[in-house]
XYZ file of C-alpha atoms in Angstrom:
705
model
C -12.256 4.484 -88.757
C -10.529 3.033 -85.837
C -6.605 2.860 -86.029
C -4.660 -0.485 -85.602
C -1.406 -0.897 -84.557
C 0.797 -3.064 -86.854
C 3.639 -4.871 -85.240
C 6.610 -6.238 -87.228
C 8.883 -9.025 -85.528
C 11.209 -11.396 -87.107
C 10.874 -15.386 -86.036
C 13.976 -16.783 -85.127
C 15.739 -18.495 -87.795
C 16.243 -22.392 -87.775
C 19.473 -23.548 -88.279
C 18.160 -25.842 -91.630
C 16.543 -22.539 -93.110
C 18.349 -19.683 -95.049
C 15.894 -17.318 -95.254
C 13.782 -15.007 -92.570
C 10.272 -14.872 -92.556
C 8.849 -11.525 -91.658
C 4.943 -11.683 -89.905
C 2.498 -8.714 -89.759
C 0.303 -8.995 -86.519
C -2.675 -6.409 -86.511
C -3.749 -5.519 -82.548
C -6.864 -3.813 -82.139
C -7.336 -0.584 -79.548
C -8.557 -1.474 -76.376
C -12.273 -0.885 -76.085
C -13.329 2.472 -74.467
C -14.617 2.388 -71.054
C -18.416 2.624 -70.683
C -19.713 6.194 -69.385
C -21.408 6.309 -66.103
C -24.755 6.994 -66.215
C -25.498 10.237 -65.426
C -28.038 9.113 -62.599
C -25.347 7.406 -60.728
C -23.191 10.393 -60.834
C -25.984 12.781 -59.564
C -26.969 9.966 -56.477
C -23.316 9.841 -55.662
C -23.234 13.966 -55.158
C -26.607 13.899 -53.199
C -25.234 11.289 -50.723
C -21.969 13.152 -50.562
C -23.715 16.311 -49.851
C -26.282 14.956 -47.279
C -23.878 12.856 -45.340
C -20.975 15.862 -45.235
C -20.417 17.395 -42.072
C -21.255 21.100 -42.953
C -24.688 19.545 -44.054
C -25.052 17.424 -40.873
C -24.251 20.496 -38.929
C -26.702 22.645 -40.410
C -29.242 19.955 -39.812
C -28.238 20.047 -35.877
C -28.714 23.580 -35.992
C -32.108 24.039 -37.175
C -33.481 20.968 -35.400
C -31.947 22.160 -32.278
C -33.456 26.036 -32.561
C -36.794 24.571 -33.561
C -36.654 21.901 -30.710
C -35.742 25.065 -28.207
C -39.353 26.354 -28.812
C -40.944 22.890 -28.037
C -38.765 22.420 -24.892
C -39.487 26.078 -23.878
C -43.108 25.753 -24.112
C -43.130 22.443 -22.202
C -41.081 23.863 -19.604
C -43.329 26.909 -19.502
C -46.454 25.081 -19.339
C -45.257 22.790 -16.495
C -44.654 25.912 -14.703
C -48.017 27.172 -15.284
C -49.349 23.879 -14.153
C -47.358 23.992 -10.988
C -48.377 27.648 -10.456
C -52.059 26.911 -10.938
C -52.271 23.280 -8.877
C -50.518 22.090 -5.638
C -48.015 19.905 -7.642
C -44.963 21.408 -6.374
C -45.919 20.792 -3.303
C -46.839 17.092 -3.862
C -43.331 16.348 -5.188
C -41.504 18.016 -2.261
C -43.908 16.306 0.240
C -42.825 12.873 -1.516
C -39.186 13.770 -1.653
C -39.268 14.532 2.168
C -41.095 11.253 2.916
C -38.433 9.171 0.646
C -35.890 10.865 2.584
C -37.290 9.841 6.016
C -37.462 13.940 7.095
C -41.110 13.438 8.313
C -41.311 16.909 9.687
C -40.486 18.771 6.462
C -43.007 16.581 5.048
C -45.540 17.556 7.452
C -44.899 21.420 6.829
C -44.826 20.793 2.957
C -48.049 19.217 3.406
C -49.648 22.148 5.488
C -48.042 24.676 2.861
C -50.172 22.579 0.393
C -53.258 23.163 2.022
C -53.089 26.295 2.521
C -52.487 27.006 -1.139
C -55.465 24.671 -1.651
C -57.607 26.924 0.811
C -56.517 30.354 -1.006
C -57.415 28.898 -4.261
C -60.716 27.801 -2.976
C -61.525 31.358 -1.538
C -60.087 33.143 -4.878
C -62.615 30.795 -7.079
C -65.781 31.831 -4.645
C -64.614 35.409 -4.954
C -64.975 35.101 -8.825
C -68.711 34.236 -8.570
C -69.522 37.558 -7.065
C -67.105 39.672 -8.753
C -69.366 40.526 -11.577
C -71.926 42.206 -9.212
C -68.987 43.699 -7.540
C -67.214 45.238 -10.417
C -70.637 46.674 -11.876
C -71.219 48.109 -8.408
C -67.598 49.785 -8.283
C -67.724 50.987 -11.975
C -71.352 52.868 -11.415
C -69.450 53.898 -8.076
C -66.714 55.169 -9.550
C -68.152 56.708 -12.751
C -70.611 58.635 -10.949
C -67.764 60.480 -8.756
C -65.643 60.904 -11.679
C -68.402 62.391 -13.525
C -69.145 64.682 -10.440
C -65.781 65.221 -9.988
C -65.437 66.562 -13.351
C -68.584 68.587 -13.199
C -67.572 70.620 -10.186
C -64.363 71.051 -11.596
C -66.079 72.486 -15.035
C -67.969 74.994 -12.489
C -65.010 76.281 -10.736
C -63.493 77.056 -14.108
C -66.739 78.850 -15.259
C -66.726 80.515 -12.053
C -63.392 81.663 -12.590
C -63.051 82.714 -15.935
C -67.317 83.843 -16.167
C -67.543 81.537 -19.032
C -70.576 78.922 -18.991
C -69.132 76.620 -21.812
C -66.047 75.817 -19.387
C -68.841 73.697 -17.398
C -68.174 70.990 -19.704
C -64.508 71.573 -20.574
C -63.154 68.801 -18.087
C -65.448 66.077 -19.399
C -64.624 67.557 -22.980
C -60.982 66.625 -22.269
C -61.691 63.207 -21.164
C -63.575 62.267 -24.023
C -60.830 63.496 -26.403
C -58.236 61.373 -24.555
C -60.159 58.524 -24.658
C -60.844 59.165 -27.954
C -56.873 59.214 -28.435
C -56.343 56.032 -26.898
C -58.848 54.443 -29.289
C -56.986 55.605 -32.309
C -53.761 54.681 -30.851
C -54.733 50.991 -30.321
C -56.371 51.243 -33.936
C -52.893 52.042 -34.981
C -50.761 49.741 -33.018
C -53.289 46.683 -32.804
C -52.649 45.513 -36.212
C -48.754 45.222 -36.468
C -48.945 43.871 -32.623
C -51.503 40.720 -33.986
C -48.916 40.234 -36.711
C -45.938 40.071 -34.688
C -47.137 38.952 -31.559
C -46.800 35.173 -32.021
C -43.460 35.821 -33.168
C -42.696 37.667 -29.822
C -44.115 34.670 -28.106
C -41.847 31.924 -29.833
C -39.000 34.280 -29.208
C -39.915 34.196 -25.411
C -40.393 30.802 -25.639
C -37.001 30.102 -27.504
C -34.960 31.842 -24.736
C -36.479 29.814 -22.110
C -35.774 26.527 -24.021
C -32.259 27.811 -25.061
C -31.394 28.554 -21.398
C -32.639 25.453 -20.287
C -31.013 23.188 -23.203
C -34.374 21.702 -23.816
C -33.265 19.817 -26.691
C -32.088 16.138 -27.391
C -28.691 15.113 -27.018
C -28.174 14.651 -30.723
C -28.989 18.090 -31.400
C -26.985 19.970 -28.938
C -23.600 21.507 -29.321
C -20.685 19.673 -29.140
C -19.791 21.444 -25.767
C -23.176 20.930 -24.366
C -23.957 17.342 -25.214
C -22.170 15.578 -22.362
C -24.247 16.521 -18.863
C -20.899 14.960 -17.093
C -20.375 16.353 -13.780
C -24.245 16.806 -13.275
C -25.166 16.823 -9.542
C -26.610 13.574 -8.275
C -29.938 14.080 -7.045
C -32.734 11.389 -5.887
C -34.737 11.520 -9.546
C -31.142 10.701 -11.268
C -30.441 8.011 -9.221
C -34.016 6.469 -9.562
C -33.625 7.221 -13.190
C -30.223 5.091 -13.383
C -31.455 2.505 -11.260
C -34.793 2.183 -13.631
C -32.659 2.027 -16.896
C -30.099 -0.659 -15.415
C -31.522 -3.255 -17.423
C -32.939 -5.138 -14.398
C -36.325 -6.203 -15.235
C -37.671 -6.775 -11.715
C -36.237 -3.541 -10.723
C -37.504 -1.416 -13.937
C -41.204 -3.096 -12.777
C -41.184 -2.406 -9.288
C -40.056 1.331 -9.687
C -43.223 1.885 -12.024
C -45.214 0.340 -9.880
C -44.427 2.276 -6.632
C -46.478 5.484 -5.727
C -43.408 7.617 -5.329
C -41.881 6.603 -8.649
C -38.737 4.699 -6.543
C -38.164 7.431 -4.173
C -38.846 5.465 -1.105
C -35.928 3.113 -2.120
C -33.321 5.759 -1.556
C -31.744 6.895 1.835
C -31.124 10.758 2.242
C -28.007 11.687 -0.251
C -25.273 12.930 1.620
C -21.916 14.803 0.906
C -18.823 12.204 1.179
C -15.650 13.694 0.804
C -15.029 14.569 -3.113
C -18.418 12.794 -3.813
C -21.870 11.777 -2.661
C -23.272 8.605 -0.828
C -26.686 6.966 -0.886
C -28.159 3.725 0.163
C -30.588 1.864 -1.954
C -33.012 -0.431 -0.281
C -33.898 -2.977 -3.058
C -37.422 -4.250 -3.693
C -38.307 -8.008 -3.676
C -36.914 -10.109 -6.353
C -33.670 -7.939 -7.068
C -30.260 -9.070 -5.497
C -27.629 -6.883 -4.384
C -25.188 -8.887 -6.709
C -27.617 -7.855 -9.895
C -26.468 -4.307 -9.359
C -22.765 -4.787 -8.481
C -22.365 -6.904 -11.748
C -23.681 -3.729 -13.751
C -21.420 -1.075 -12.384
C -20.169 0.270 -15.574
C -23.804 0.856 -16.695
C -24.891 2.207 -13.627
C -22.082 4.614 -13.756
C -22.552 5.834 -17.345
C -26.466 6.221 -16.157
C -25.182 8.543 -13.628
C -22.990 10.488 -16.053
C -20.154 9.001 -14.320
C -16.769 7.011 -15.740
C -16.778 3.723 -13.991
C -14.045 4.281 -11.607
C -15.975 6.893 -10.225
C -18.757 5.014 -8.687
C -18.338 2.234 -5.971
C -20.764 -0.284 -5.048
C -20.562 -1.416 -1.698
C -22.925 -4.034 0.399
C -23.745 -2.292 4.093
C -25.615 -4.162 6.960
C -28.722 -3.655 6.084
C -30.293 -6.416 4.265
C -31.024 -5.987 0.692
C -29.241 -2.876 0.245
C -26.488 -1.547 -1.923
C -24.574 1.670 -0.881
C -23.387 4.110 -3.914
C -20.907 6.190 -3.675
C -20.530 8.955 -6.617
C -17.270 10.863 -7.017
C -17.592 14.199 -8.365
C -16.753 14.175 -11.896
C -13.078 14.293 -12.456
C -12.077 14.607 -8.565
C -10.642 11.125 -8.169
C -7.788 12.379 -10.931
C -6.679 15.163 -8.406
C -3.593 14.103 -6.232
C -4.391 14.454 -2.632
C -1.907 16.273 -0.201
C 1.448 15.388 0.956
C 2.106 12.862 3.955
C 2.162 14.263 7.650
C 5.290 12.472 7.578
C 6.788 14.838 5.198
C 5.000 18.151 6.630
C 5.309 17.261 10.360
C 9.035 17.072 11.468
C 8.028 16.399 15.273
C 5.965 13.509 14.385
C 7.065 10.337 16.232
C 5.401 6.668 16.120
C 3.944 4.393 18.531
C 3.819 0.727 17.760
C 1.245 -0.556 20.069
C -1.224 2.786 20.534
C -0.585 4.673 17.297
C -1.958 4.492 13.690
C 0.415 5.190 10.649
C -0.942 8.065 8.724
C -1.497 6.185 5.066
C -3.624 8.540 3.082
C -7.426 9.162 2.228
C -10.405 7.340 1.872
C -12.900 8.139 -0.507
C -15.132 10.597 1.625
C -11.507 12.717 2.011
C -11.029 11.484 5.816
C -7.614 10.418 7.206
C -7.027 6.897 6.720
C -4.745 5.474 9.270
C -3.807 1.985 9.690
C -2.779 0.242 13.067
C 0.244 -1.887 12.787
C 0.163 -3.678 16.080
C 0.794 -7.502 15.778
C -0.834 -7.549 12.497
C 1.081 -9.131 9.693
C 0.691 -7.298 6.124
C 0.400 -8.019 2.752
C 0.579 -5.574 0.148
C -0.037 -6.843 -3.538
C -0.882 -5.426 -6.957
C 0.566 -5.236 -10.434
C 3.841 -3.999 -11.372
C 4.619 -0.239 -11.408
C 1.669 0.825 -9.392
C 2.879 1.868 -6.044
C 3.427 -1.118 -3.971
C 6.907 -0.408 -2.812
C 5.785 3.352 -1.842
C 2.743 2.418 0.099
C 4.521 -0.512 2.086
C 7.513 1.823 2.530
C 5.184 4.608 3.728
C 4.305 2.127 6.817
C 7.998 1.409 7.589
C 8.891 5.307 7.606
C 6.342 5.904 10.110
C 7.255 2.812 12.359
C 10.697 3.536 12.283
C 9.866 6.699 14.309
C 9.240 4.556 17.398
C 12.725 3.740 18.683
C 12.015 0.223 20.076
C 11.029 -1.012 16.770
C 13.573 -3.540 14.846
C 13.619 -4.318 11.218
C 14.616 -7.150 9.146
C 14.268 -6.053 5.476
C 14.873 -8.309 2.255
C 14.527 -6.210 -0.917
C 14.211 -8.661 -3.582
C 14.327 -5.891 -6.491
C 17.462 -4.516 -5.436
C 17.222 -0.922 -7.182
C 17.639 0.741 -3.853
C 14.185 1.764 -3.055
C 14.866 0.598 0.506
C 18.468 2.096 0.727
C 17.457 4.719 3.319
C 16.985 2.203 5.849
C 20.839 1.180 6.012
C 21.941 2.261 9.404
C 18.356 1.806 10.643
C 17.392 -2.012 10.103
C 19.395 -4.865 11.687
C 19.836 -6.494 8.191
C 19.359 -5.060 4.780
C 19.632 -7.614 1.780
C 19.201 -6.041 -1.797
C 19.386 -7.904 -5.150
C 17.281 -10.023 -7.028
C 19.476 -13.306 -7.752
C 19.264 -16.499 -6.264
C 21.946 -16.118 -3.832
C 20.006 -12.931 -2.620
C 16.748 -15.230 -2.033
C 19.047 -17.855 0.046
C 20.127 -14.802 2.217
C 16.603 -13.701 2.777
C 15.397 -16.938 3.441
C 18.097 -17.646 6.145
C 16.838 -13.818 7.370
C 13.641 -15.097 7.669
C 14.447 -18.310 9.390
C 16.742 -16.469 11.757
C 13.567 -14.499 12.795
C 12.000 -18.032 13.402
C 14.773 -18.834 16.109
C 14.182 -15.391 17.786
C 10.491 -15.997 18.005
C 11.289 -19.205 19.581
C 13.643 -17.931 21.780
C 10.863 -15.068 23.090
C 8.304 -17.958 23.250
C 10.312 -19.883 25.630
C 10.784 -16.670 27.788
C 9.404 -16.433 31.421
C 5.477 -15.351 31.051
C 5.128 -11.832 31.218
C 8.298 -10.877 29.508
C 7.943 -8.063 27.070
C 9.824 -7.782 23.604
C 10.679 -5.024 21.323
C 8.525 -5.431 17.715
C 10.864 -7.049 15.362
C 9.377 -6.678 11.381
C 10.698 -9.008 8.980
C 10.086 -6.936 6.016
C 10.425 -8.776 2.372
C 9.529 -6.826 -0.783
C 9.047 -8.736 -4.223
C 8.380 -11.922 -2.341
C 7.293 -13.434 -5.165
C 10.901 -14.043 -6.249
C 11.554 -15.941 -3.051
C 8.375 -18.066 -3.719
C 9.683 -18.784 -7.540
C 13.161 -19.523 -6.665
C 14.342 -22.607 -8.173
C 17.770 -22.925 -5.876
C 18.298 -25.985 -3.233
C 20.192 -26.421 -0.319
C 22.689 -29.272 0.365
C 20.006 -31.551 1.794
C 18.047 -30.881 -1.491
C 15.426 -28.606 0.268
C 14.275 -26.087 -2.226
C 14.279 -22.334 -1.048
C 11.135 -21.498 -3.469
C 8.103 -23.178 -3.592
C 5.189 -24.073 -1.223
C 5.768 -27.673 -0.118
C 6.313 -28.738 3.266
C 10.210 -28.652 2.897
C 10.217 -25.421 1.261
C 12.201 -23.285 3.398
C 11.239 -19.687 2.753
C 7.442 -20.703 2.824
C 7.441 -22.592 5.810
C 9.757 -19.718 7.711
C 6.888 -17.608 6.637
C 4.116 -19.964 8.084
C 5.700 -20.103 11.294
C 5.893 -16.572 11.833
C 2.337 -16.569 10.842
C 1.328 -19.103 13.165
C 2.979 -17.747 16.446
C 4.850 -14.845 15.826
C 2.043 -11.913 16.563
C 1.859 -13.224 20.314
C 5.762 -12.160 20.782
C 5.542 -9.133 18.535
C 7.570 -10.706 15.438
C 5.800 -9.585 12.289
C 5.788 -10.529 8.562
C 5.239 -7.839 6.017
C 5.468 -8.819 2.292
C 5.032 -7.265 -0.743
C 4.394 -9.056 -4.097
C 2.973 -8.794 -7.536
C 0.630 -9.927 -9.934
C -0.408 -12.998 -7.393
C -1.126 -16.403 -8.532
C -1.231 -19.631 -6.389
C 2.521 -20.229 -7.397
C 4.090 -16.840 -6.239
C 1.694 -16.228 -3.819
C 0.738 -19.347 -2.020
C -2.734 -19.745 -0.250
C -1.816 -20.331 3.328
C 0.613 -17.272 2.785
C -1.953 -14.925 2.073
C -4.550 -16.169 4.247
C -1.893 -15.684 7.202
C -2.146 -11.898 6.986
C -4.175 -9.864 9.306
C -3.908 -6.767 6.873
C -4.640 -7.368 3.219
C -4.278 -4.415 0.753
C -4.234 -4.221 -3.164
C -3.610 -2.017 -5.599
C -4.967 -2.400 -9.153
C -5.248 -6.226 -10.494
C -5.927 -7.750 -13.814
C -8.784 -9.962 -12.931
C -11.616 -10.699 -10.144
C -9.751 -14.245 -9.279
C -6.605 -12.093 -8.398
C -8.679 -9.751 -6.244
C -10.042 -12.632 -4.221
C -6.195 -13.960 -4.021
C -5.076 -10.659 -2.804
C -8.375 -9.815 -0.363
C -10.380 -13.043 0.010
C -13.608 -14.151 -0.756
C -15.713 -11.835 1.631
C -13.943 -8.407 0.783
C -14.668 -9.056 -2.876
C -18.209 -10.675 -2.272
C -18.760 -7.485 -0.092
C -17.876 -5.295 -2.776
C -14.129 -4.813 -2.954
C -12.922 -4.680 -6.673
C -9.214 -3.648 -7.022
C -9.329 -5.335 -10.197
C -11.588 -2.417 -11.381
C -8.996 0.151 -10.539
C -7.275 1.694 -13.676
C -3.438 0.427 -13.902
C -1.113 3.674 -14.244
C -4.295 6.178 -13.564
C -5.236 4.868 -10.219
C -1.556 4.564 -9.212
C -1.041 4.449 -5.369
C -4.869 3.517 -4.797
C -5.534 0.543 -2.412
C -8.553 -1.498 -1.356
C -7.757 -2.337 1.999
C -9.229 -5.474 4.202
C -8.281 -4.998 7.689
C -9.485 -4.611 11.449
C -6.491 -2.151 11.804
C -8.288 0.624 9.617
C -11.796 2.021 10.158
C -14.351 0.663 7.911
C -17.941 1.805 7.556
C -20.213 -0.439 9.371
C -21.303 -3.490 7.412
C -18.641 -3.016 4.721
C -15.558 -5.390 4.692
C -13.182 -3.184 2.813
C -12.213 0.436 2.128
C -10.498 1.817 -0.389
C -7.335 4.365 0.144
C -5.650 6.769 -1.715
C -2.117 6.695 -0.380
C 0.036 9.681 0.178
C 3.192 9.478 -2.101
C 6.424 9.773 -0.441
C 9.682 9.850 -2.600
C 12.786 9.059 -2.184
C 14.636 11.877 -0.700
C 12.016 12.955 1.473
C 12.073 8.907 2.973
C 15.679 9.463 3.582
C 15.193 12.650 5.397
C 12.577 10.465 7.629
C 15.005 7.976 8.422
C 17.770 10.505 9.266
C 15.075 11.704 11.813
C 14.768 7.791 12.726
C 18.443 7.443 12.887
C 18.710 10.174 15.268
C 16.271 8.520 17.812
C 18.397 5.523 18.330
C 22.011 5.265 19.449
C 23.139 3.748 16.247
C 22.511 0.375 14.163
C 24.846 -1.490 12.522
C 23.146 -3.101 9.311
C 24.289 -6.327 8.142
C 24.065 -6.830 4.402
C 24.088 -10.746 4.578
C 23.447 -13.120 7.106
C 26.380 -14.526 8.960
C 26.476 -18.404 8.984
C 27.289 -20.396 11.668
C 29.468 -23.562 12.073
C 28.289 -26.396 9.171
C 26.902 -29.325 10.856
C 26.620 -32.787 9.743
C 23.147 -33.609 11.084
C 23.427 -37.524 10.337
C 26.742 -37.778 12.051
C 25.336 -35.820 15.050
C 22.444 -37.903 15.233
C 24.490 -40.942 15.353
C 26.308 -39.265 18.143
C 23.209 -38.325 19.825
C 22.070 -42.119 19.795
C 25.476 -43.037 21.025
C 25.488 -46.873 22.243
C 21.804 -47.311 22.581
C 20.376 -49.865 19.890
C 17.364 -47.480 19.477
C 16.304 -44.214 20.856
C 12.905 -42.316 20.750
C 12.810 -39.590 18.328
C 12.152 -37.258 21.000
C 14.917 -38.182 22.938
C 17.126 -37.715 19.770
C 15.986 -34.431 19.833
C 16.660 -33.443 23.090
C 20.162 -34.883 23.180
C 20.775 -32.686 19.512
C 19.583 -29.710 21.068
C 21.912 -30.336 23.892
C 24.792 -30.676 21.516
C 23.902 -27.525 19.605
C 21.338 -25.389 20.522
C 21.839 -22.796 17.836
C 21.513 -25.637 14.920
C 18.938 -27.945 16.640
C 17.235 -25.869 19.120
C 13.755 -25.692 17.062
C 13.916 -29.114 15.811
C 10.833 -31.133 15.661
C 9.935 -34.847 14.696
C 9.244 -33.411 11.358
C 13.083 -31.821 10.797
C 14.316 -35.286 12.015
C 12.271 -37.314 9.768
C 13.162 -35.126 7.024
C 16.948 -35.509 7.559
C 16.439 -39.450 7.874
C 14.521 -39.974 4.664
C 15.902 -41.523 1.966
C 18.534 -42.952 4.037
C 17.481 -46.136 5.008
C 17.312 -45.077 8.724
C 13.917 -43.430 8.573
C 12.050 -43.296 12.337
C 9.871 -46.495 12.737
C 7.342 -47.521 15.450
C 8.708 -50.006 18.111
C 6.224 -50.934 21.095
C 3.788 -47.884 19.781
C 6.195 -45.331 20.019
C 8.692 -43.958 16.943
C 12.552 -44.571 17.249
C 15.815 -44.580 15.517
C 17.697 -47.677 14.698
C 21.709 -47.296 15.499
C 22.377 -50.077 13.122
C 20.540 -48.409 10.331
C 22.084 -45.216 11.125
C 25.622 -46.548 11.133
C 24.913 -48.601 7.581
C 23.437 -45.047 6.312
C 26.715 -43.140 7.138
C 28.981 -46.338 5.778
C 26.998 -46.331 2.402
C 27.259 -42.378 2.243
C 30.934 -42.554 2.736
C 31.554 -45.236 0.362
C 29.289 -43.333 -2.006
C 31.184 -40.315 -1.691
C 34.723 -42.244 -1.925
C 33.566 -43.854 -5.211
C 32.329 -40.210 -6.434
C 35.699 -38.724 -5.461
C 37.806 -41.583 -7.271
C 35.656 -41.155 -10.254
């Protein structure tokens, strides 16, 4: 009988009732849990035992050693087939033809023919061997018996015992009988253990060659990462790429696809091979499957580079040795050679190494420069290393703006003519005026007599995106940032891009995370040398390097942020690029701050002494509207060209580089804008006077308020 629980509790007393009522509540015990059937518990135990790691490891071990025997038998069979046939010679012949080495192909063909001739002679000899063997056996037996009889006669004469004549013959008979007895004793066990010895031999061959599927191999042996690149591996990787037309074409080729490949050559820390694609397969199909191709080659994605060479319908594969790209390159020659100097016009800056391991040197002569990439990928160090090398040419002058302002360029203090460091709007204004001052210097050089030579002037702005995104405006409401026709920094850079190269005024910019807002299209396309570190997307890669470079295989968006720090993809005619390619990947040397300071000390020693300005000196403040009125004078109206000439004569520093655009910009919105009169643009004196009066009136009213 099940127990019950009896709860006693009192009902609350109503105020009108004098007595208390007590009630009994009987609560039964909860029902016992339903027992789990035995077959369910057994199934769970079996599943746990089957899926346990120990069980799986044991199963893989048993399967692996069994498959070693199968694989060993296959290897021994293939070796036996190669030894009995000309298959080996045929393979070498096809490989030599695919590599274009026809001399080696002819040699292998001759060797194969000699092998066939020798095999034919052996087979013909087998037809005569039974008769020859019988004749040889008869002659050998006769000679052997005769020799033994002569030996017995000699023994009989020596011992004077006639029975010794047959003693040698009987000794031979007894020896043969002993051999037969030994064979009879050994044959049984040998027949029993012979198959096991054969299996052991096959297992040894299979174990040595790891002839088992990947899933059955030990963890340390499952990966074939780092496997040498051979023609068969490349063809198999292409066949399994998932391009139906390519797979079908390889299967239909008589040489199994070997004819598609050029000779595989060692190229630095990897190998290089050109692949001629069959009809119906485009190069961009291969480029779009870079990761899968790398995995098929037992490499990581960053260890395989696909470029488009000059030959039609061809892709060039560069495959790194496994892990080679994670190894650092050597120090910069700037750090190891204290006697190194630079030559702006004829020299090349030692920037790093290409993927082949060759030195990558960049010519800076009359080339505007742009380096971009994600933050903290080595942009400043890469840009600074070029400036460090060029500083060793004493004729080079620098105007520098560091809009990060953390001291990355502090070692150029005492070397650069101007060095502005800081991230604020005021620093952007200073940098903008510095670049505008370079524009004035450029115009002065352009107006010089033909044949005049000028020292190189490098206008360098690091973190230039800060300038393009600056919201500050000047007193004429012209923005310092932006990419409009009245944006001061943008227009100054454009002017240097347009005309500066001819007079050795060059614009170098470093920027990060490019977009159309922080790196306008006209600015990035104005650079002759464009380099990019790791980026996030292909669209950013196109902004950084241009469509031609990206279509040709440049892929800075596939570099690994953090891991590939300092690795650049460069598009420039100033660096040696393999024929047919539009870009090259460079692993730059790292130069730390202390080494950079030591290099700039050497550069300062080459000069007589440079006083570095840390702010742009502003000239006398001018009132353009009043100066225009003074230039017009008493004339009722004056042509815009004449106004500009008179302004230039009034103050060359302020108006020497003015154009009709600048004049229109100042007069815009004043009511005195230039207009056409008799087919020519003119400025009215009366309209300008009213504009000045209205401005003064507005100013007085504002002051009184």
